[in-house]
């Protein structure tokens, strides 16, 4: 009988793509393994996971809003329904082990799995543990983390430090540079800035680039811009006004390996997945952490790199004044780029997905 693994969580690309990377690694190690994803209805995992070739079931779970909101009144009912649905899914699928990657759906699913005696593994991407994972930690069998010092949140004996699992095509993007430049219609003779704000976009980054992209293009640089769905029409209108083929905007880029390969410098939020990908892709980076992330964990992620001279840091509230000048300075300064590349490469964990997959398989009785 084939081994059966259930993987839960999502909400953002920072939770979804590590989950998919773990699933892909499990398939490589155990080709006959059965994997089922459990996500939150209406969240992006319900689209991204099937696109990656896996079945997913949605729970009606929602998060609690920090501000006073009528939506919070529905939370107890949604949670109760999600716990019952999670129990039904587990009874039907009969997993040997359950994996949680953070996000709304991992809470109900892992709680029920642990109560039913199923071994559970948590994968915490950030340097500051999320609320869901902290609550689940006492019942978890193993906890895989990306940063040192996580015994501040989790029982030390359960922790395994492996880094964040990322898609395998991010490794060795240097060899894809010509393919990438051809794909995006860029020239090898000009430096390329890749700007991304995470899977949902980033307001301060988008607005700063929208105001300064003309300066970048006039200075001879190429700009690849992932905007998120909410800003794409504004970005395309601005680019249309430039009348230049040196700037391209997309609401979402699936070919992230090519985006990294084309880039000389990257501007990014400091979500755990983005930081891990930048380490593997070995890219000089300017990080603009999202200041309202829970416990300000993006700033903590960014500072882990900055303290090792592996990235440039810009505060979100200063992006309008500082981002474009910082990007142009870094694009111009090859020596600084080389220092950042040397230091960020030291932080890469290319085997994370396989290390975590191996821990998952060890938990199967």
Coordinates of C-alpha atoms in Angstrom, one line a residue:
X1 CA 0.0 0.0 0.0
X2 CA 1.4 3.4 -1.0
X3 CA 2.4 5.9 1.7
X4 CA 0.0 8.8 2.2
X5 CA 0.8 12.4 3.1
X6 CA -1.5 15.3 3.6
X7 CA -0.1 18.9 3.3
X8 CA -2.0 21.9 4.6
X9 CA -1.6 25.6 4.7
X10 CA -1.4 28.5 2.3
X11 CA -2.8 32.0 1.9
X12 CA 0.2 33.5 0.2
X13 CA 2.9 32.2 -2.2
X14 CA 5.3 32.2 0.8
X15 CA 3.3 29.2 2.3
X16 CA 2.2 27.6 -1.0
X17 CA 5.4 27.2 -2.9
X18 CA 7.4 25.6 0.0
X19 CA 4.5 23.2 0.3
X20 CA 4.7 22.3 -3.4
X21 CA 8.5 22.0 -3.2
X22 CA 8.1 19.5 -0.3
X23 CA 5.5 17.5 -2.3
X24 CA 7.8 17.4 -5.3
X25 CA 10.7 16.2 -3.2
X26 CA 8.5 13.5 -1.7
X27 CA 7.5 12.4 -5.2
X28 CA 11.2 12.2 -6.2
X29 CA 12.1 10.1 -3.2
X30 CA 8.9 7.9 -3.2
X31 CA 7.4 8.0 -6.7
X32 CA 4.3 6.0 -5.6
X33 CA 3.4 8.3 -2.7
X34 CA -0.1 9.7 -2.4
X35 CA -0.3 13.4 -1.6
X36 CA -3.4 15.5 -0.8
X37 CA -3.3 19.3 -0.1
X38 CA -5.8 21.0 2.2
X39 CA -6.2 24.8 1.8
X40 CA -8.5 27.6 2.6
X41 CA -11.5 28.3 0.3
X42 CA -11.1 31.4 -1.7
X43 CA -7.3 31.6 -1.2
X44 CA -4.7 31.4 -3.9
X45 CA -3.6 27.8 -3.1
X46 CA -7.0 26.7 -4.6
X47 CA -5.6 27.8 -8.0
X48 CA -1.8 27.4 -7.6
X49 CA -1.8 23.8 -6.2
X50 CA -3.8 22.2 -9.0
X51 CA -1.6 24.1 -11.5
X52 CA 1.3 22.2 -9.9
X53 CA -0.5 18.9 -10.5
X54 CA -1.9 18.1 -7.0
X55 CA -5.4 17.6 -5.7
X56 CA -6.6 20.1 -3.0
X57 CA -9.6 20.3 -0.8
X58 CA -10.7 23.6 0.7
X59 CA -11.7 24.4 4.3
X60 CA -14.1 27.4 5.1
X61 CA -11.5 28.7 7.6
X62 CA -10.8 32.5 7.8
X63 CA -8.4 34.6 9.8
X64 CA -9.2 37.0 12.6
X65 CA -8.9 40.6 11.5
X66 CA -6.8 42.7 13.9
X67 CA -9.1 45.7 13.5
X68 CA -12.7 45.5 14.7
X69 CA -14.7 43.8 12.0
X70 CA -18.1 42.2 11.6
X71 CA -16.2 39.3 9.8
X72 CA -14.7 38.3 13.1
X73 CA -18.2 37.3 14.3
X74 CA -18.1 34.5 11.7
X75 CA -14.8 33.1 12.9
X76 CA -16.0 30.7 15.6
X77 CA -18.5 29.2 13.1
X78 CA -16.0 28.9 10.3
X79 CA -13.4 27.3 12.7
X80 CA -16.0 24.8 13.9
X81 CA -17.0 23.9 10.3
X82 CA -13.3 23.6 9.3
X83 CA -12.5 21.3 12.2
X84 CA -15.4 19.0 11.2
X85 CA -14.4 19.2 7.5
X86 CA -10.7 18.5 8.4
X87 CA -11.8 15.4 10.4
X88 CA -13.8 14.1 7.5
X89 CA -11.0 14.7 5.0
X90 CA -8.5 12.8 7.3
X91 CA -10.9 9.9 7.9
X92 CA -11.4 9.6 4.1
X93 CA -7.8 10.0 3.0
X94 CA -6.2 8.2 6.0
X95 CA -2.8 9.9 5.9
X96 CA 0.3 8.3 7.5
X97 CA 1.6 11.8 8.3
X98 CA 0.3 15.4 8.2
X99 CA 2.5 18.4 7.2
X100 CA 1.6 22.0 8.0
X101 CA 3.3 25.0 6.3
X102 CA 1.5 27.8 8.1
X103 CA -1.6 29.8 7.0
X104 CA -5.2 29.4 7.9
X105 CA -5.9 25.8 6.9
X106 CA -2.9 24.2 8.6
X107 CA -4.4 25.0 12.1
X108 CA -7.6 22.9 11.9
X109 CA -6.0 20.1 9.8
X110 CA -3.0 19.6 12.0
X111 CA -4.9 19.9 15.2
X112 CA -7.4 17.1 14.2
X113 CA -4.6 15.0 12.8
X114 CA -2.6 15.1 16.1
X115 CA -5.8 14.3 18.1
X116 CA -6.3 11.3 15.9
X117 CA -2.8 10.1 16.6
X118 CA -1.3 10.9 13.2
X119 CA 2.3 12.2 13.3
X120 CA 2.6 15.8 12.3
X121 CA 5.4 18.0 11.0
X122 CA 5.5 21.8 11.0
X123 CA 7.5 23.8 8.5
X124 CA 8.1 27.3 9.7
X125 CA 9.5 29.6 7.0
X126 CA 10.2 32.8 9.0
X127 CA 12.6 33.9 11.6
X128 CA 9.7 34.8 13.9
X129 CA 7.2 31.9 14.3
X130 CA 3.6 32.5 13.3
X131 CA 0.7 32.1 15.7
X132 CA -0.7 29.0 14.1
X133 CA 2.6 27.1 14.3
X134 CA 3.3 28.3 17.9
X135 CA -0.1 26.8 18.9
X136 CA 0.6 23.5 17.0
X137 CA 4.1 23.1 18.2
X138 CA 3.3 21.2 21.5
X139 CA 1.6 18.5 19.6
X140 CA 4.0 18.4 16.6
X141 CA 6.4 15.4 16.1
X142 CA 9.0 17.5 14.3
X143 CA 9.5 21.2 13.5
X144 CA 11.6 22.2 10.5
X145 CA 12.8 25.7 10.5
X146 CA 14.8 28.1 8.2
X147 CA 16.6 30.2 10.8
X148 CA 18.7 29.6 13.9
X149 CA 17.4 30.6 17.3
X150 CA 13.9 29.1 16.9
X151 CA 14.1 27.4 20.3
X152 CA 12.6 30.8 21.5
X153 CA 9.3 29.6 20.0
X154 CA 9.5 25.8 19.8
X155 CA 10.7 22.8 21.9
X156 CA 14.4 22.5 21.1
X157 CA 14.4 18.7 20.8
X158 CA 11.8 18.8 18.0
X159 CA 13.7 21.4 15.8
X160 CA 15.5 20.6 12.6
X161 CA 17.3 23.5 10.9
X162 CA 17.1 22.9 7.1
X163 CA 16.2 26.2 5.5
X164 CA 13.2 27.0 3.3
X165 CA 12.2 24.6 0.5
X166 CA 12.0 26.4 -2.9
X167 CA 11.3 25.3 -6.4
X168 CA 14.2 23.3 -7.8
X169 CA 14.5 25.4 -11.0
X170 CA 15.8 28.4 -9.0
X171 CA 19.1 26.6 -8.5
X172 CA 21.7 27.5 -11.1
X173 CA 19.7 30.3 -12.8
X174 CA 23.0 31.7 -14.2
X175 CA 23.1 29.1 -16.9
X176 CA 19.6 30.4 -18.1
X177 CA 20.6 34.0 -18.6
X178 CA 20.5 34.0 -22.4
X179 CA 17.2 32.1 -22.5
X180 CA 15.8 34.5 -19.9
X181 CA 16.8 37.7 -21.8
X182 CA 15.3 36.3 -25.0
X183 CA 12.1 35.3 -23.2
X184 CA 11.5 38.8 -21.8
X185 CA 12.9 40.6 -24.9
X186 CA 15.8 42.2 -23.1
X187 CA 19.5 42.9 -24.2
X188 CA 22.5 41.3 -22.6
X189 CA 24.4 44.6 -23.0
X190 CA 22.2 46.4 -20.5
X191 CA 21.7 45.9 -16.7
X192 CA 18.2 44.6 -15.7
X193 CA 16.3 45.4 -12.5
X194 CA 13.7 42.8 -11.4
X195 CA 11.1 44.3 -9.1
X196 CA 8.6 42.1 -7.2
X197 CA 6.3 42.6 -4.3
X198 CA 5.4 39.0 -3.5
X199 CA 2.5 37.0 -5.1
X200 CA 0.0 39.7 -4.2
X201 CA 2.0 42.8 -5.1
X202 CA 3.4 45.5 -2.8
X203 CA 1.9 49.0 -2.6
X204 CA 5.0 51.0 -1.6
X205 CA 7.3 49.2 -4.1
X206 CA 4.8 49.6 -6.9
X207 CA 4.1 53.3 -6.3
X208 CA 7.9 54.0 -5.9
X209 CA 8.7 52.3 -9.2
X210 CA 5.7 53.9 -11.0
X211 CA 7.1 57.3 -10.0
X212 CA 10.7 56.5 -10.9
X213 CA 10.7 54.0 -13.8
X214 CA 11.2 56.7 -16.4
X215 CA 14.5 57.6 -14.6
X216 CA 15.7 54.0 -14.8
X217 CA 14.8 53.6 -18.5
X218 CA 16.4 57.0 -19.4
X219 CA 19.6 55.9 -17.6
X220 CA 19.8 52.9 -19.9
X221 CA 18.5 50.2 -17.5
X222 CA 15.9 47.5 -18.2
X223 CA 13.1 46.9 -15.8
X224 CA 11.1 43.7 -15.2
X225 CA 8.2 44.4 -12.9
X226 CA 5.8 42.0 -11.2
X227 CA 3.0 44.1 -9.9
X228 CA 0.3 41.8 -8.5
X229 CA -3.2 42.0 -9.9
X230 CA -4.2 45.2 -8.3
X231 CA -1.6 47.4 -9.9
X232 CA -1.1 45.9 -13.4
X233 CA -3.3 48.4 -15.3
X234 CA -1.5 51.4 -13.7
X235 CA 1.9 49.9 -14.5
X236 CA 1.1 49.1 -18.1
X237 CA -0.3 52.6 -18.6
X238 CA 2.9 54.1 -17.2
X239 CA 5.1 51.8 -19.4
X240 CA 3.0 52.6 -22.5
X241 CA 3.8 56.3 -21.9
X242 CA 7.5 55.6 -21.9
X243 CA 7.4 54.3 -25.5
X244 CA 10.4 51.9 -24.7
X245 CA 10.9 48.2 -24.9
X246 CA 13.2 48.3 -21.9
X247 CA 10.4 48.0 -19.4
X248 CA 7.9 45.1 -19.0
X249 CA 5.2 44.6 -16.4
X250 CA 3.3 41.4 -15.5
X251 CA 0.7 40.9 -12.7
X252 CA 2.3 37.5 -12.0
X253 CA 5.3 35.7 -13.3
X254 CA 5.2 31.9 -13.3
X255 CA 8.6 31.6 -14.9
X256 CA 10.5 32.9 -11.8
X257 CA 13.6 31.0 -12.7
X258 CA 13.9 33.1 -15.9
X259 CA 13.0 36.3 -14.0
X260 CA 15.9 35.8 -11.6
X261 CA 18.2 34.7 -14.4
X262 CA 17.5 37.9 -16.3
X263 CA 18.1 40.1 -13.2
X264 CA 21.3 41.9 -12.2
X265 CA 19.6 43.4 -9.2
X266 CA 16.4 42.5 -7.4
X267 CA 14.0 44.6 -5.4
X268 CA 11.7 42.6 -3.2
X269 CA 9.6 42.3 -0.1
X270 CA 11.3 40.1 2.6
X271 CA 8.9 37.2 2.9
X272 CA 10.6 34.0 3.8
X273 CA 10.2 32.4 0.4
X274 CA 11.5 35.4 -1.5
X275 CA 14.6 35.7 0.8
X276 CA 15.3 31.9 0.4
X277 CA 15.0 32.2 -3.4
X278 CA 17.3 35.2 -3.5
X279 CA 19.9 33.3 -1.6
X280 CA 19.7 30.3 -4.0
X281 CA 19.6 32.5 -7.1
X282 CA 22.6 34.5 -5.7
X283 CA 21.1 38.0 -6.5
X284 CA 22.2 41.4 -5.2
X285 CA 19.0 42.5 -3.5
X286 CA 17.2 45.5 -2.1
X287 CA 14.7 44.4 0.6
X288 CA 11.7 46.5 1.5
X289 CA 9.9 44.5 4.3
X290 CA 6.1 44.7 4.6
X291 CA 5.8 46.5 7.9
X292 CA 2.4 45.0 8.9
X293 CA 3.4 41.4 8.7
X294 CA 2.6 39.5 11.9
X295 CA 5.2 40.4 14.6
X296 CA 7.0 42.4 11.9
X297 CA 8.7 39.1 10.8
X298 CA 9.7 40.4 7.3
X299 CA 11.9 43.0 8.9
X300 CA 13.5 40.3 11.0
X301 CA 14.0 38.2 7.9
X302 CA 15.6 41.1 6.1
X303 CA 17.9 42.0 9.0
X304 CA 19.2 38.4 9.1
X305 CA 20.7 39.2 5.6
X306 CA 21.7 42.8 6.3
X307 CA 23.7 41.9 9.4
X308 CA 25.8 39.6 7.1
X309 CA 26.2 42.3 4.4
X310 CA 24.1 40.1 2.1
X311 CA 21.4 42.6 1.1
X312 CA 20.4 46.3 1.2
X313 CA 17.6 47.4 3.5
X314 CA 15.0 50.1 2.9
X315 CA 12.2 50.9 5.3
X316 CA 8.7 50.7 3.7
X317 CA 7.9 54.3 4.8
X318 CA 11.1 55.5 3.1
X319 CA 10.6 53.7 -0.2
X320 CA 9.2 56.7 -2.1
X321 CA 12.3 58.7 -1.5
X322 CA 15.0 56.0 -1.3
X323 CA 14.1 53.1 -3.5
X324 CA 14.9 54.4 -7.0
X325 CA 18.2 56.1 -6.0
X326 CA 19.3 52.9 -4.2
X327 CA 18.4 50.7 -7.2
X328 CA 20.3 53.0 -9.6
X329 CA 23.3 53.1 -7.2
X330 CA 23.5 49.3 -6.9
X331 CA 23.0 48.8 -10.7
X332 CA 25.9 51.0 -11.3
X333 CA 28.2 49.6 -8.6
X334 CA 29.5 46.2 -9.8
X335 CA 31.9 45.8 -6.9
X336 CA 29.0 46.2 -4.4
X337 CA 27.0 43.7 -6.4
X338 CA 29.8 41.2 -6.2
X339 CA 30.1 41.6 -2.4
X340 CA 26.4 41.0 -1.9
X341 CA 26.4 38.0 -4.1
X342 CA 29.3 36.4 -2.3
X343 CA 27.6 36.9 1.1
X344 CA 24.1 35.9 0.1
X345 CA 25.3 32.7 -1.5
X346 CA 26.7 31.6 1.9
X347 CA 23.1 31.6 3.3
X348 CA 21.6 29.3 0.6
X349 CA 20.2 25.9 1.6
X350 CA 19.7 24.1 -1.7
X351 CA 18.7 20.7 -0.3
X352 CA 16.0 22.0 2.1
X353 CA 13.0 20.4 0.3
X354 CA 14.7 17.0 0.3
X355 CA 15.9 17.2 3.9
X356 CA 12.3 18.1 5.0
X357 CA 10.8 15.4 2.8
X358 CA 13.2 12.8 4.4
X359 CA 11.9 13.9 7.9
X360 CA 8.3 13.5 6.7
X361 CA 9.1 10.0 5.6
X362 CA 10.8 9.1 8.9
X363 CA 7.5 9.9 10.7
X364 CA 5.7 7.2 8.8
X365 CA 5.4 4.1 11.0

